[in-house]
Amino acid sequence: MGPEATADLYLRIIRATNVKRDQDHPRVIIYSNSKVPDRTTAILEAGPSPLPELIRAGKRLEEAGADFIIIPCNTAHYFIDQLQKELRVPILNMIRLSAGKAEESYPKVRKAGLLASDGTVKSGLYRSAYGVAGIDIMEPSPERQTEVMKAIYQYIKAGNLIDGGLLLHGVAKDLVAAGAEMIICGCTEVSLVLKEGDLTVPILDPLQILAEAAVAEALQKEHR
């Protein structure tokens, strides 16, 4: 997956843990594999499937002693059910967790704008999960979605967070103007540049929700 998103998730796990000393932190095993085939290309263009590499990574984490697995990539969740069938330990589903959080924390929100890769948008993962919570997903126009992809692939993945952030902020503001009552960071690269307080509506960050859920799960298992 994206190495910067992986590093960001680990930092979020550290900051989400209430500790007084190093020993209070949960054990974390990180397997950063940037060679996994691009998930969006696989979904949209019948490119190489990332599933074999995801299975290999999951099994390595199992062998290393992981009690559960988290994946800092929204688009990879398209393959999560197939991946889960090949593993013994559970995978925490970032998208479903975030839908539950949205329903709990923002009960009045009925329209949420989604900033995500083409693969995630086409997969309908957010529409499905948030639909259960009674929230309609608003997606950018085709022209603006092209800008989202440019921000993710040409800028942020290449280390240019400033220009990527400027593009995404513009698209997010358009969604708000069109009626979005909340913006979802539906790509872990989006999570790197869009923060709570940047807009006039709440920003829901599934990566942060995943980090907090992982800490709670890990500490619960340690205390069993």
Coordinates of C-alpha atoms in Angstrom, one line a residue:
M1 CA 0.0 0.0 0.0
G2 CA 1.0 3.6 0.1
P3 CA 4.0 3.9 2.5
E4 CA 3.1 7.4 3.6
A5 CA -0.4 6.3 4.4
T6 CA 1.0 3.4 6.3
A7 CA 3.3 5.6 8.3
D8 CA 0.5 8.1 9.0
L9 CA -1.8 5.3 10.3
Y10 CA 0.9 4.1 12.7
L11 CA 1.4 7.6 14.0
R12 CA -2.4 7.9 14.5
I13 CA -2.3 4.6 16.5
I14 CA 0.4 6.0 18.7
R15 CA -1.5 9.2 19.3
A16 CA -4.8 7.4 19.9
T17 CA -3.3 5.4 22.8
N18 CA -3.6 6.8 26.3
V19 CA -0.3 6.0 27.8
K20 CA 2.1 7.0 30.6
R21 CA 5.1 4.9 29.3
D22 CA 6.3 3.0 26.3
Q23 CA 5.1 -0.3 27.7
D24 CA 1.5 0.9 27.6
H25 CA 1.4 0.9 23.8
P26 CA -0.1 -2.1 22.0
R27 CA 2.2 -4.4 20.1
V28 CA 2.1 -3.4 16.4
I29 CA 3.4 -5.5 13.4
I30 CA 3.8 -3.4 10.2
Y31 CA 4.2 -5.1 6.8
S32 CA 4.7 -2.3 4.3
N33 CA 4.4 -3.7 0.8
S34 CA 4.4 -1.0 -1.9
K35 CA 4.6 -3.6 -4.6
V36 CA 0.9 -4.6 -4.3
P37 CA -0.6 -3.9 -7.8
D38 CA -2.6 -0.7 -8.0
R39 CA -6.1 -1.4 -6.7
T40 CA -7.9 1.2 -8.9
T41 CA -6.3 -0.1 -12.1
A42 CA -7.4 -3.7 -11.1
I43 CA -11.0 -2.6 -10.6
L44 CA -11.4 -0.3 -13.6
E45 CA -9.1 -1.7 -16.3
A46 CA -8.8 -5.4 -15.4
G47 CA -5.2 -4.9 -14.5
P48 CA -3.2 -7.3 -12.3
S49 CA -5.2 -8.3 -9.2
P50 CA -3.8 -7.2 -5.9
L51 CA -5.5 -10.2 -4.2
P52 CA -2.5 -12.7 -4.4
E53 CA -0.2 -10.1 -2.9
L54 CA -2.7 -9.1 -0.2
I55 CA -3.2 -12.7 0.8
R56 CA 0.6 -13.2 1.0
A57 CA 0.9 -10.1 3.2
G58 CA -2.0 -11.2 5.4
K59 CA -0.4 -14.6 5.9
R60 CA 2.9 -13.1 6.8
L61 CA 1.2 -11.0 9.4
E62 CA -0.6 -14.1 10.8
E63 CA 2.8 -15.9 11.0
A64 CA 4.3 -13.0 12.8
G65 CA 1.6 -13.3 15.5
A66 CA -1.0 -10.7 14.5
D67 CA -4.4 -11.1 16.3
F68 CA -6.2 -9.0 13.6
I69 CA -5.3 -7.0 10.5
I70 CA -6.0 -3.4 9.4
I71 CA -5.4 -2.1 5.8
P72 CA -4.7 1.6 5.2
C73 CA -6.2 1.6 1.8
N74 CA -9.9 2.3 1.0
T75 CA -9.8 0.8 -2.5
A76 CA -8.3 -2.5 -1.2
H77 CA -11.5 -3.0 0.8
Y78 CA -13.1 -4.0 -2.5
F79 CA -11.1 -7.3 -2.1
I80 CA -11.6 -7.6 1.7
D81 CA -14.2 -10.4 1.6
Q82 CA -12.1 -12.6 -0.6
L83 CA -9.1 -11.8 1.5
Q84 CA -10.8 -12.7 4.7
K85 CA -11.7 -16.1 3.4
E86 CA -8.0 -16.9 3.1
L87 CA -7.0 -15.7 6.6
R88 CA -7.6 -17.0 10.1
V89 CA -7.6 -13.7 11.9
P90 CA -10.2 -11.0 11.4
I91 CA -9.8 -7.8 9.3
L92 CA -11.2 -4.6 10.7
N93 CA -13.3 -3.0 7.9
M94 CA -12.4 0.7 7.8
I95 CA -15.4 1.7 5.6
R96 CA -18.0 -0.1 7.7
L97 CA -16.5 1.3 10.9
S98 CA -16.6 4.8 9.5
A99 CA -20.3 4.4 8.5
G100 CA -21.1 3.3 12.1
K101 CA -19.2 6.3 13.4
A102 CA -21.0 8.7 11.1
E103 CA -24.4 7.4 12.1
E104 CA -23.4 7.7 15.8
S105 CA -21.7 11.1 15.8
Y106 CA -23.7 12.9 13.1
P107 CA -27.3 11.5 13.4
K108 CA -28.8 14.5 11.4
V109 CA -26.5 14.1 8.4
R110 CA -28.2 12.7 5.4
K111 CA -25.8 13.7 2.6
A112 CA -22.1 13.1 2.6
G113 CA -19.6 14.1 -0.1
L114 CA -17.0 11.4 -1.0
L115 CA -13.4 12.2 -2.0
A116 CA -12.0 8.8 -3.2
S117 CA -10.2 7.1 -6.0
D118 CA -12.1 6.1 -9.1
G119 CA -11.8 2.5 -8.0
T120 CA -13.5 3.2 -4.6
V121 CA -16.2 5.3 -6.3
K122 CA -17.0 2.6 -8.9
S123 CA -17.0 -0.2 -6.3
G124 CA -19.9 1.4 -4.4
L125 CA -18.4 0.4 -1.1
Y126 CA -19.3 3.7 0.5
R127 CA -22.7 3.9 -1.0
S128 CA -23.5 0.5 0.3
A129 CA -22.1 0.9 3.9
Y130 CA -23.5 4.4 4.4
G131 CA -26.8 3.6 2.8
V132 CA -27.4 1.2 5.7
A133 CA -26.8 4.1 8.0
G134 CA -29.3 6.2 6.1
I135 CA -26.7 8.5 4.5
D136 CA -26.7 9.3 0.8
I137 CA -23.2 9.5 -0.8
M138 CA -22.6 12.5 -3.1
E139 CA -19.7 12.1 -5.6
P140 CA -17.9 14.8 -7.6
S141 CA -18.8 15.5 -11.2
P142 CA -16.7 13.5 -13.7
E143 CA -14.6 16.6 -14.3
R144 CA -14.0 17.2 -10.6
Q145 CA -13.4 13.5 -10.1
T146 CA -10.5 13.8 -12.6
E147 CA -9.0 16.4 -10.4
V148 CA -9.4 14.1 -7.3
M149 CA -7.4 11.4 -9.2
K150 CA -4.8 14.0 -10.2
A151 CA -4.4 15.1 -6.6
I152 CA -4.0 11.5 -5.4
Y153 CA -1.8 10.0 -8.1
Q154 CA 0.1 12.9 -9.5
Y155 CA 0.6 15.0 -6.4
I156 CA 0.1 13.3 -3.0
K157 CA 1.6 9.9 -3.9
A158 CA 4.6 11.7 -5.4
G159 CA 5.1 13.7 -2.2
N160 CA 3.5 16.9 -3.2
L161 CA 0.9 17.4 -0.5
I162 CA 0.5 21.1 -1.0
D163 CA -0.8 21.1 -4.6
G164 CA -2.7 17.9 -3.9
G165 CA -4.4 19.5 -0.9
L166 CA -5.3 22.6 -2.9
L167 CA -7.1 20.5 -5.5
L168 CA -9.0 18.4 -3.0
H169 CA -10.1 21.4 -0.9
G170 CA -11.6 22.9 -4.1
V171 CA -13.5 19.7 -4.9
A172 CA -14.7 19.4 -1.3
K173 CA -16.0 23.0 -1.3
D174 CA -17.9 22.2 -4.5
L175 CA -19.6 19.2 -2.8
V176 CA -20.5 21.3 0.2
A177 CA -22.0 24.0 -2.1
A178 CA -24.0 21.2 -3.8
G179 CA -25.5 20.1 -0.4
A180 CA -23.1 17.8 1.2
E181 CA -23.4 18.0 5.0
M182 CA -20.2 16.2 5.7
I183 CA -17.1 15.2 3.7
I184 CA -15.6 11.8 3.8
C185 CA -11.8 11.2 3.3
G186 CA -12.4 8.1 1.2
C187 CA -8.8 7.6 0.3
T188 CA -5.9 7.4 2.7
E189 CA -4.0 10.0 0.6
V190 CA -6.9 12.4 1.1
S191 CA -6.6 11.8 4.8
L192 CA -3.0 13.2 4.6
V193 CA -4.2 16.7 3.5
L194 CA -7.8 17.2 4.6
K195 CA -8.3 17.9 8.3
E196 CA -11.2 18.7 10.6
G197 CA -11.8 22.5 10.6
D198 CA -10.7 23.0 7.0
L199 CA -14.4 23.3 5.8
T200 CA -17.7 24.6 7.1
V201 CA -19.0 21.0 7.5
P202 CA -17.5 18.1 9.5
I203 CA -14.8 16.0 7.9
L204 CA -15.0 12.3 8.6
D205 CA -11.7 10.5 8.4
P206 CA -12.0 6.7 8.2
L207 CA -8.2 6.3 8.7
Q208 CA -8.5 8.0 12.1
I209 CA -11.6 5.9 12.9
L210 CA -9.6 2.8 12.0
A211 CA -6.7 3.8 14.2
E212 CA -8.9 4.3 17.2
A213 CA -10.7 1.0 16.6
A214 CA -7.4 -0.8 16.2
V215 CA -6.1 0.6 19.5
A216 CA -9.3 -0.5 21.3
E217 CA -9.2 -4.0 19.8
A218 CA -5.5 -4.4 20.6
L219 CA -5.7 -3.3 24.2
Q220 CA -8.8 -5.4 24.8
K221 CA -7.0 -8.5 23.5
E222 CA -3.9 -7.7 25.7
H223 CA -6.1 -7.6 28.8
R224 CA -7.9 -10.9 28.2

